[in-house]
Amino acid sequence: MPSLLLEAKNLVLRVPIFRPDDRKLLSNPTRFLTDLYFSRTRRGMVTILDGVSLALYPGERLGLIGANGAGKSTLLRVLARIYHPTEGELNINGSAKGLFNISLGMNLEATGLENIYMRGLQMGLTLKEIREHVPQIVAFSGLEDAIENPLNTYSTGMRIRLAFSVSTMVEPDILLLDEWIGASDARFRDKVKERMDSLVHKSRGLVLATHNQNLMKNLCARALVLDKGKLAFSGKVEDAQKFYNEEIVSRKLAEQTST
């Protein structure tokens, strides 16, 4: 059996919740830090992920199914090492990259070219690596005439084109997707689809969270169902979708009817 690309064992993520009085600390950074390190005010904790385990083998496409708030996006961010789990073990063989908020870190006052460098550094690339990617990023975005202009002069469509071009310049071993990325710009839409298909095809593994059941059927062979931060089902995509519709969706409808 091939070695695992990714293995997560009993992942737990708990985060503190702030009471109304605690909010006053947030408006005073000095007091907040003093309380954090010295006073240690007791705060409640909420569990976002509760004992989630999964494995991803080379070539596998894994889907995540669940209602809003089930923990799908949080799990993806733990797998991308954006969040550190409170408990559990996470082992990744290769590079794992998530396409979550492709506009994250873009500066409206900086030029398009400067934003390419800033976003690339945030992605962990060296200046040399970014410099080598600049020509293809500019060409793919179609922003040759505007790349030296400040981002605040760009239209919304232009900003999305630049953000997408930068965020997809590196092909990871494990691709983590929180919904499929599309584009409203008709002229750019085909290029986005082609690039996304290429990223999925070239990746050694995919973990996809989406509400689009047809998309998941087309891309994934296996899926996990999350419910309130817990793993509720694991199996073939068709079986997972059936479980979700019959158990999770039906329960929520019943709860809404009874209230």
PDB file of C-alpha atoms in Angstrom:
ATOM      1  CA  MET A   1       0.000   0.000   0.000  1.00  0.00           C
ATOM      2  CA  PRO A   2       1.436   3.464  -0.920  1.00  0.00           C
ATOM      3  CA  SER A   3       2.549   5.737   1.875  1.00  0.00           C
ATOM      4  CA  LEU A   4       0.059   8.298   3.113  1.00  0.00           C
ATOM      5  CA  LEU A   5       0.101  11.847   1.809  1.00  0.00           C
ATOM      6  CA  LEU A   6      -1.747  13.086   4.860  1.00  0.00           C
ATOM      7  CA  GLU A   7      -2.896  11.530   8.104  1.00  0.00           C
ATOM      8  CA  ALA A   8      -4.855  13.215  10.880  1.00  0.00           C
ATOM      9  CA  LYS A   9      -5.574  11.433  14.140  1.00  0.00           C
ATOM     10  CA  ASN A  10      -8.225  12.605  16.597  1.00  0.00           C
ATOM     11  CA  LEU A  11      -7.925  16.289  15.746  1.00  0.00           C
ATOM     12  CA  VAL A  12      -9.474  18.592  18.334  1.00  0.00           C
ATOM     13  CA  LEU A  13      -9.662  22.361  18.080  1.00  0.00           C
ATOM     14  CA  ARG A  14     -10.947  24.477  20.949  1.00  0.00           C
ATOM     15  CA  VAL A  15     -11.034  28.249  20.969  1.00  0.00           C
ATOM     16  CA  PRO A  16     -11.906  30.691  23.775  1.00  0.00           C
ATOM     17  CA  ILE A  17     -15.174  32.577  23.695  1.00  0.00           C
ATOM     18  CA  PHE A  18     -15.366  36.152  24.931  1.00  0.00           C
ATOM     19  CA  ARG A  19     -18.139  37.254  27.245  1.00  0.00           C
ATOM     20  CA  PRO A  20     -19.537  40.798  26.813  1.00  0.00           C
ATOM     21  CA  ASP A  21     -17.257  42.128  29.593  1.00  0.00           C
ATOM     22  CA  ASP A  22     -14.216  40.566  27.920  1.00  0.00           C
ATOM     23  CA  ARG A  23     -14.830  42.667  24.818  1.00  0.00           C
ATOM     24  CA  LYS A  24     -13.705  45.741  26.736  1.00  0.00           C
ATOM     25  CA  LEU A  25     -10.221  44.219  26.901  1.00  0.00           C
ATOM     26  CA  LEU A  26     -10.009  44.046  23.116  1.00  0.00           C
ATOM     27  CA  SER A  27     -10.259  47.840  22.823  1.00  0.00           C
ATOM     28  CA  ASN A  28      -7.235  48.239  25.107  1.00  0.00           C
ATOM     29  CA  PRO A  29      -4.283  46.205  23.752  1.00  0.00           C
ATOM     30  CA  THR A  30      -2.095  46.816  26.820  1.00  0.00           C
ATOM     31  CA  ARG A  31      -4.768  45.673  29.230  1.00  0.00           C
ATOM     32  CA  PHE A  32      -5.566  42.718  26.989  1.00  0.00           C
ATOM     33  CA  LEU A  33      -1.927  41.513  26.978  1.00  0.00           C
ATOM     34  CA  THR A  34      -1.630  42.043  30.736  1.00  0.00           C
ATOM     35  CA  ASP A  35      -4.766  39.988  31.295  1.00  0.00           C
ATOM     36  CA  LEU A  36      -3.599  37.327  28.838  1.00  0.00           C
ATOM     37  CA  TYR A  37      -0.212  36.745  30.483  1.00  0.00           C
ATOM     38  CA  PHE A  38      -0.778  37.674  34.117  1.00  0.00           C
ATOM     39  CA  SER A  39      -4.419  37.817  35.175  1.00  0.00           C
ATOM     40  CA  ARG A  40      -5.411  34.736  33.169  1.00  0.00           C
ATOM     41  CA  THR A  41      -9.126  35.512  33.279  1.00  0.00           C
ATOM     42  CA  ARG A  42     -11.053  32.272  33.005  1.00  0.00           C
ATOM     43  CA  ARG A  43     -12.930  32.082  29.741  1.00  0.00           C
ATOM     44  CA  GLY A  44     -15.265  29.561  28.260  1.00  0.00           C
ATOM     45  CA  MET A  45     -14.064  27.338  25.430  1.00  0.00           C
ATOM     46  CA  VAL A  46     -15.962  26.169  22.402  1.00  0.00           C
ATOM     47  CA  THR A  47     -15.025  22.996  20.523  1.00  0.00           C
ATOM     48  CA  ILE A  48     -14.885  23.499  16.751  1.00  0.00           C
ATOM     49  CA  LEU A  49     -13.420  20.087  15.851  1.00  0.00           C
ATOM     50  CA  ASP A  50     -13.977  17.068  18.059  1.00  0.00           C
ATOM     51  CA  GLY A  51     -11.833  13.988  17.416  1.00  0.00           C
ATOM     52  CA  VAL A  52     -11.693  14.089  13.609  1.00  0.00           C
ATOM     53  CA  SER A  53      -9.470  11.520  11.895  1.00  0.00           C
ATOM     54  CA  LEU A  54      -8.779  11.086   8.185  1.00  0.00           C
ATOM     55  CA  ALA A  55      -6.201   9.716   5.760  1.00  0.00           C
ATOM     56  CA  LEU A  56      -5.327  10.745   2.222  1.00  0.00           C
ATOM     57  CA  TYR A  57      -3.410   8.475  -0.166  1.00  0.00           C
ATOM     58  CA  PRO A  58      -1.526   9.532  -3.333  1.00  0.00           C
ATOM     59  CA  GLY A  59      -3.952  10.213  -6.169  1.00  0.00           C
ATOM     60  CA  GLU A  60      -6.969  10.350  -3.878  1.00  0.00           C
ATOM     61  CA  ARG A  61      -9.676  13.035  -4.071  1.00  0.00           C
ATOM     62  CA  LEU A  62     -11.509  13.447  -0.772  1.00  0.00           C
ATOM     63  CA  GLY A  63     -14.696  15.455  -0.264  1.00  0.00           C
ATOM     64  CA  LEU A  64     -15.937  17.177   2.887  1.00  0.00           C
ATOM     65  CA  ILE A  65     -19.700  17.408   3.337  1.00  0.00           C
ATOM     66  CA  GLY A  66     -21.577  19.246   6.050  1.00  0.00           C
ATOM     67  CA  ALA A  67     -23.906  22.108   6.864  1.00  0.00           C
ATOM     68  CA  ASN A  68     -22.592  25.601   7.500  1.00  0.00           C
ATOM     69  CA  GLY A  69     -20.787  25.553  10.833  1.00  0.00           C
ATOM     70  CA  ALA A  70     -20.092  21.814  10.700  1.00  0.00           C
ATOM     71  CA  GLY A  71     -16.315  22.385  10.763  1.00  0.00           C
ATOM     72  CA  LYS A  72     -15.354  21.877   7.105  1.00  0.00           C
ATOM     73  CA  SER A  73     -13.535  25.172   6.618  1.00  0.00           C
ATOM     74  CA  THR A  74     -11.865  24.889  10.012  1.00  0.00           C
ATOM     75  CA  LEU A  75     -10.631  21.382   9.231  1.00  0.00           C
ATOM     76  CA  LEU A  76      -9.131  22.569   5.940  1.00  0.00           C
ATOM     77  CA  ARG A  77      -7.285  25.347   7.750  1.00  0.00           C
ATOM     78  CA  VAL A  78      -5.928  22.885  10.293  1.00  0.00           C
ATOM     79  CA  LEU A  79      -4.711  20.675   7.431  1.00  0.00           C
ATOM     80  CA  ALA A  80      -3.065  23.747   5.888  1.00  0.00           C
ATOM     81  CA  ARG A  81      -1.403  24.443   9.284  1.00  0.00           C
ATOM     82  CA  ILE A  82      -3.081  27.828   9.556  1.00  0.00           C
ATOM     83  CA  TYR A  83      -4.664  26.675  12.816  1.00  0.00           C
ATOM     84  CA  HIS A  84      -2.787  24.454  15.249  1.00  0.00           C
ATOM     85  CA  PRO A  85      -4.952  21.676  16.729  1.00  0.00           C
ATOM     86  CA  THR A  86      -5.527  21.702  20.484  1.00  0.00           C
ATOM     87  CA  GLU A  87      -5.166  17.925  20.535  1.00  0.00           C
ATOM     88  CA  GLY A  88      -4.387  15.198  18.055  1.00  0.00           C
ATOM     89  CA  GLU A  89      -1.709  14.438  15.511  1.00  0.00           C
ATOM     90  CA  LEU A  90      -1.238  15.702  11.960  1.00  0.00           C
ATOM     91  CA  ASN A  91       1.346  14.252   9.553  1.00  0.00           C
ATOM     92  CA  ILE A  92       1.776  15.618   6.025  1.00  0.00           C
ATOM     93  CA  ASN A  93       4.102  14.153   3.407  1.00  0.00           C
ATOM     94  CA  GLY A  94       4.716  16.990   0.957  1.00  0.00           C
ATOM     95  CA  SER A  95       3.374  20.507   0.548  1.00  0.00           C
ATOM     96  CA  ALA A  96      -0.236  21.290   1.427  1.00  0.00           C
ATOM     97  CA  LYS A  97      -1.770  24.520   0.174  1.00  0.00           C
ATOM     98  CA  GLY A  98      -5.247  25.929   0.604  1.00  0.00           C
ATOM     99  CA  LEU A  99      -7.073  28.286  -1.732  1.00  0.00           C
ATOM    100  CA  PHE A 100      -9.346  29.934   0.817  1.00  0.00           C
ATOM    101  CA  ASN A 101      -9.288  33.712   0.520  1.00  0.00           C
ATOM    102  CA  ILE A 102      -7.328  34.478  -2.614  1.00  0.00           C
ATOM    103  CA  SER A 103      -7.394  38.240  -1.941  1.00  0.00           C
ATOM    104  CA  LEU A 104      -5.869  37.884   1.511  1.00  0.00           C
ATOM    105  CA  GLY A 105      -2.960  40.264   2.047  1.00  0.00           C
ATOM    106  CA  MET A 106      -3.586  42.413  -1.018  1.00  0.00           C
ATOM    107  CA  ASN A 107      -2.753  46.082  -0.373  1.00  0.00           C
ATOM    108  CA  LEU A 108      -4.889  48.671  -2.153  1.00  0.00           C
ATOM    109  CA  GLU A 109      -2.191  51.352  -1.937  1.00  0.00           C
ATOM    110  CA  ALA A 110       0.503  49.145  -3.498  1.00  0.00           C
ATOM    111  CA  THR A 111       0.880  48.507  -7.219  1.00  0.00           C
ATOM    112  CA  GLY A 112      -0.172  45.268  -8.846  1.00  0.00           C
ATOM    113  CA  LEU A 113       3.485  44.246  -9.150  1.00  0.00           C
ATOM    114  CA  GLU A 114       4.191  45.046  -5.502  1.00  0.00           C
ATOM    115  CA  ASN A 115       1.167  42.967  -4.507  1.00  0.00           C
ATOM    116  CA  ILE A 116       2.558  40.013  -6.435  1.00  0.00           C
ATOM    117  CA  TYR A 117       5.715  40.153  -4.332  1.00  0.00           C
ATOM    118  CA  MET A 118       3.884  40.687  -1.029  1.00  0.00           C
ATOM    119  CA  ARG A 119       1.435  37.860  -1.664  1.00  0.00           C
ATOM    120  CA  GLY A 120       4.236  35.572  -2.824  1.00  0.00           C
ATOM    121  CA  LEU A 121       6.221  36.214   0.360  1.00  0.00           C
ATOM    122  CA  GLN A 122       3.117  35.442   2.420  1.00  0.00           C
ATOM    123  CA  MET A 123       2.877  32.138   0.554  1.00  0.00           C
ATOM    124  CA  GLY A 124       6.420  31.288   1.654  1.00  0.00           C
ATOM    125  CA  LEU A 125       8.207  31.881  -1.645  1.00  0.00           C
ATOM    126  CA  THR A 126      11.629  33.470  -1.953  1.00  0.00           C
ATOM    127  CA  LEU A 127      12.194  36.703  -3.876  1.00  0.00           C
ATOM    128  CA  LYS A 128      13.975  34.708  -6.584  1.00  0.00           C
ATOM    129  CA  GLU A 129      11.035  32.320  -6.941  1.00  0.00           C
ATOM    130  CA  ILE A 130       8.549  35.193  -7.123  1.00  0.00           C
ATOM    131  CA  ARG A 131      10.659  37.017  -9.696  1.00  0.00           C
ATOM    132  CA  GLU A 132      10.672  33.912 -11.888  1.00  0.00           C
ATOM    133  CA  HIS A 133       6.873  33.683 -11.699  1.00  0.00           C
ATOM    134  CA  VAL A 134       6.124  37.356 -12.380  1.00  0.00           C
ATOM    135  CA  PRO A 135       6.019  37.148 -16.218  1.00  0.00           C
ATOM    136  CA  GLN A 136       3.539  34.259 -16.252  1.00  0.00           C
ATOM    137  CA  ILE A 137       1.386  35.874 -13.525  1.00  0.00           C
ATOM    138  CA  VAL A 138       1.137  39.133 -15.436  1.00  0.00           C
ATOM    139  CA  ALA A 139       0.457  37.358 -18.727  1.00  0.00           C
ATOM    140  CA  PHE A 140      -2.176  35.063 -17.212  1.00  0.00           C
ATOM    141  CA  SER A 141      -3.994  37.952 -15.522  1.00  0.00           C
ATOM    142  CA  GLY A 142      -3.939  40.030 -18.696  1.00  0.00           C
ATOM    143  CA  LEU A 143      -2.962  43.108 -16.684  1.00  0.00           C
ATOM    144  CA  GLU A 144       0.217  44.065 -18.545  1.00  0.00           C
ATOM    145  CA  ASP A 145      -0.910  47.678 -19.015  1.00  0.00           C
ATOM    146  CA  ALA A 146      -2.025  48.131 -15.380  1.00  0.00           C
ATOM    147  CA  ILE A 147       0.519  46.110 -13.376  1.00  0.00           C
ATOM    148  CA  GLU A 148       2.448  49.246 -12.305  1.00  0.00           C
ATOM    149  CA  ASN A 149      -0.719  51.045 -11.165  1.00  0.00           C
ATOM    150  CA  PRO A 150      -2.010  51.035  -7.555  1.00  0.00           C
ATOM    151  CA  LEU A 151      -4.524  48.316  -6.792  1.00  0.00           C
ATOM    152  CA  ASN A 152      -7.120  50.905  -5.755  1.00  0.00           C
ATOM    153  CA  THR A 153      -7.343  51.950  -9.414  1.00  0.00           C
ATOM    154  CA  TYR A 154      -8.331  48.417 -10.456  1.00  0.00           C
ATOM    155  CA  SER A 155     -11.903  47.301 -11.016  1.00  0.00           C
ATOM    156  CA  THR A 156     -13.218  44.432  -8.886  1.00  0.00           C
ATOM    157  CA  GLY A 157     -12.732  42.048 -11.795  1.00  0.00           C
ATOM    158  CA  MET A 158      -9.129  43.144 -12.297  1.00  0.00           C
ATOM    159  CA  ARG A 159      -8.336  42.599  -8.612  1.00  0.00           C
ATOM    160  CA  ILE A 160      -9.818  39.105  -8.729  1.00  0.00           C
ATOM    161  CA  ARG A 161      -7.803  38.283 -11.847  1.00  0.00           C
ATOM    162  CA  LEU A 162      -4.572  39.376 -10.155  1.00  0.00           C
ATOM    163  CA  ALA A 163      -5.371  37.617  -6.868  1.00  0.00           C
ATOM    164  CA  PHE A 164      -6.234  34.363  -8.629  1.00  0.00           C
ATOM    165  CA  SER A 165      -3.147  34.510 -10.851  1.00  0.00           C
ATOM    166  CA  VAL A 166      -0.860  34.986  -7.839  1.00  0.00           C
ATOM    167  CA  SER A 167      -2.560  32.447  -5.571  1.00  0.00           C
ATOM    168  CA  THR A 168      -2.404  29.668  -8.164  1.00  0.00           C
ATOM    169  CA  MET A 169       1.162  30.189  -9.366  1.00  0.00           C
ATOM    170  CA  VAL A 170       2.467  27.297  -7.242  1.00  0.00           C
ATOM    171  CA  GLU A 171       1.221  23.723  -7.635  1.00  0.00           C
ATOM    172  CA  PRO A 172       1.102  21.952  -4.250  1.00  0.00           C
ATOM    173  CA  ASP A 173       1.306  18.228  -3.550  1.00  0.00           C
ATOM    174  CA  ILE A 174      -1.966  18.429  -1.614  1.00  0.00           C
ATOM    175  CA  LEU A 175      -4.595  20.906  -2.778  1.00  0.00           C
ATOM    176  CA  LEU A 176      -7.099  22.085  -0.158  1.00  0.00           C
ATOM    177  CA  LEU A 177     -10.197  23.770  -1.561  1.00  0.00           C
ATOM    178  CA  ASP A 178     -12.957  25.524   0.363  1.00  0.00           C
ATOM    179  CA  GLU A 179     -15.459  25.682  -2.504  1.00  0.00           C
ATOM    180  CA  TRP A 180     -14.465  25.738  -6.161  1.00  0.00           C
ATOM    181  CA  ILE A 181     -13.079  29.045  -7.379  1.00  0.00           C
ATOM    182  CA  GLY A 182     -14.860  30.608 -10.304  1.00  0.00           C
ATOM    183  CA  ALA A 183     -14.884  34.019 -11.962  1.00  0.00           C
ATOM    184  CA  SER A 184     -17.676  36.393 -12.904  1.00  0.00           C
ATOM    185  CA  ASP A 185     -15.567  37.937 -15.665  1.00  0.00           C
ATOM    186  CA  ALA A 186     -16.711  36.036 -18.764  1.00  0.00           C
ATOM    187  CA  ARG A 187     -13.400  36.580 -20.589  1.00  0.00           C
ATOM    188  CA  PHE A 188     -11.443  35.197 -17.643  1.00  0.00           C
ATOM    189  CA  ARG A 189     -13.809  32.362 -16.707  1.00  0.00           C
ATOM    190  CA  ASP A 190     -12.433  29.794 -19.132  1.00  0.00           C
ATOM    191  CA  LYS A 191      -8.856  30.489 -18.028  1.00  0.00           C
ATOM    192  CA  VAL A 192      -9.863  30.033 -14.372  1.00  0.00           C
ATOM    193  CA  LYS A 193     -11.559  26.712 -15.088  1.00  0.00           C
ATOM    194  CA  GLU A 194      -8.565  25.485 -17.073  1.00  0.00           C
ATOM    195  CA  ARG A 195      -6.147  26.512 -14.301  1.00  0.00           C
ATOM    196  CA  MET A 196      -8.300  24.920 -11.571  1.00  0.00           C
ATOM    197  CA  ASP A 197      -8.619  21.682 -13.558  1.00  0.00           C
ATOM    198  CA  SER A 198      -4.838  21.679 -14.017  1.00  0.00           C
ATOM    199  CA  LEU A 199      -4.189  22.214 -10.307  1.00  0.00           C
ATOM    200  CA  VAL A 200      -6.455  19.311  -9.397  1.00  0.00           C
ATOM    201  CA  HIS A 201      -4.998  17.054 -12.096  1.00  0.00           C
ATOM    202  CA  LYS A 202      -1.377  17.778 -11.153  1.00  0.00           C
ATOM    203  CA  SER A 203      -1.872  17.590  -7.393  1.00  0.00           C
ATOM    204  CA  ARG A 204      -1.014  14.335  -5.669  1.00  0.00           C
ATOM    205  CA  GLY A 205      -4.087  14.676  -3.476  1.00  0.00           C
ATOM    206  CA  LEU A 206      -7.198  16.839  -3.096  1.00  0.00           C
ATOM    207  CA  VAL A 207      -9.437  17.704  -0.154  1.00  0.00           C
ATOM    208  CA  LEU A 208     -12.521  19.609  -1.300  1.00  0.00           C
ATOM    209  CA  ALA A 209     -15.279  21.165   0.791  1.00  0.00           C
ATOM    210  CA  THR A 210     -18.308  22.171  -1.261  1.00  0.00           C
ATOM    211  CA  HIS A 211     -22.103  22.287  -1.191  1.00  0.00           C
ATOM    212  CA  ASN A 212     -22.146  21.449  -4.902  1.00  0.00           C
ATOM    213  CA  GLN A 213     -22.997  17.751  -4.896  1.00  0.00           C
ATOM    214  CA  ASN A 214     -22.523  17.302  -8.646  1.00  0.00           C
ATOM    215  CA  LEU A 215     -19.053  18.843  -8.475  1.00  0.00           C
ATOM    216  CA  MET A 216     -18.103  16.520  -5.639  1.00  0.00           C
ATOM    217  CA  LYS A 217     -19.367  13.479  -7.550  1.00  0.00           C
ATOM    218  CA  ASN A 218     -17.284  14.485 -10.553  1.00  0.00           C
ATOM    219  CA  LEU A 219     -14.076  15.115  -8.599  1.00  0.00           C
ATOM    220  CA  CYS A 220     -14.108  12.847  -5.555  1.00  0.00           C
ATOM    221  CA  ALA A 221     -14.446   9.128  -4.970  1.00  0.00           C
ATOM    222  CA  ARG A 222     -14.673   9.265  -1.173  1.00  0.00           C
ATOM    223  CA  ALA A 223     -16.173  11.763   1.251  1.00  0.00           C
ATOM    224  CA  LEU A 224     -16.468  12.553   4.933  1.00  0.00           C
ATOM    225  CA  VAL A 225     -19.583  14.009   6.558  1.00  0.00           C
ATOM    226  CA  LEU A 226     -18.987  16.448   9.408  1.00  0.00           C
ATOM    227  CA  ASP A 227     -21.682  17.333  11.899  1.00  0.00           C
ATOM    228  CA  LYS A 228     -21.100  19.828  14.703  1.00  0.00           C
ATOM    229  CA  GLY A 229     -17.347  19.320  14.494  1.00  0.00           C
ATOM    230  CA  LYS A 230     -17.501  15.523  14.620  1.00  0.00           C
ATOM    231  CA  LEU A 231     -16.974  12.913  11.928  1.00  0.00           C
ATOM    232  CA  ALA A 232     -20.437  11.475  11.278  1.00  0.00           C
ATOM    233  CA  PHE A 233     -19.766   9.329   8.201  1.00  0.00           C
ATOM    234  CA  SER A 234     -16.935   8.165   5.955  1.00  0.00           C
ATOM    235  CA  GLY A 235     -17.391   6.304   2.700  1.00  0.00           C
ATOM    236  CA  LYS A 236     -18.117   6.582  -1.019  1.00  0.00           C
ATOM    237  CA  VAL A 237     -19.313   9.983  -2.199  1.00  0.00           C
ATOM    238  CA  GLU A 238     -22.776   8.730  -3.150  1.00  0.00           C
ATOM    239  CA  ASP A 239     -23.223   7.049   0.236  1.00  0.00           C
ATOM    240  CA  ALA A 240     -21.930  10.126   2.086  1.00  0.00           C
ATOM    241  CA  GLN A 241     -24.307  12.425   0.219  1.00  0.00           C
ATOM    242  CA  LYS A 242     -27.207  10.072   0.918  1.00  0.00           C
ATOM    243  CA  PHE A 243     -26.308   9.985   4.615  1.00  0.00           C
ATOM    244  CA  TYR A 244     -26.065  13.783   4.737  1.00  0.00           C
ATOM    245  CA  ASN A 245     -29.402  14.321   3.012  1.00  0.00           C
ATOM    246  CA  GLU A 246     -31.277  11.666   4.985  1.00  0.00           C
ATOM    247  CA  GLU A 247     -29.734  12.205   8.408  1.00  0.00           C
ATOM    248  CA  ILE A 248     -28.340  15.732   8.732  1.00  0.00           C
ATOM    249  CA  VAL A 249     -30.630  17.720   6.433  1.00  0.00           C
ATOM    250  CA  SER A 250     -33.749  15.845   7.577  1.00  0.00           C
ATOM    251  CA  ARG A 251     -32.881  16.449  11.225  1.00  0.00           C
ATOM    252  CA  LYS A 252     -32.366  20.166  10.673  1.00  0.00           C
ATOM    253  CA  LEU A 253     -35.680  20.432   8.844  1.00  0.00           C
ATOM    254  CA  ALA A 254     -37.396  18.638  11.705  1.00  0.00           C
ATOM    255  CA  GLU A 255     -35.788  21.003  14.227  1.00  0.00           C
ATOM    256  CA  GLN A 256     -36.936  24.048  12.240  1.00  0.00           C
ATOM    257  CA  THR A 257     -40.470  22.656  12.003  1.00  0.00           C
ATOM    258  CA  SER A 258     -40.697  22.026  15.746  1.00  0.00           C
ATOM    259  CA  THR A 259     -39.618  25.566  16.693  1.00  0.00           C
TER     260      THR A 259
END
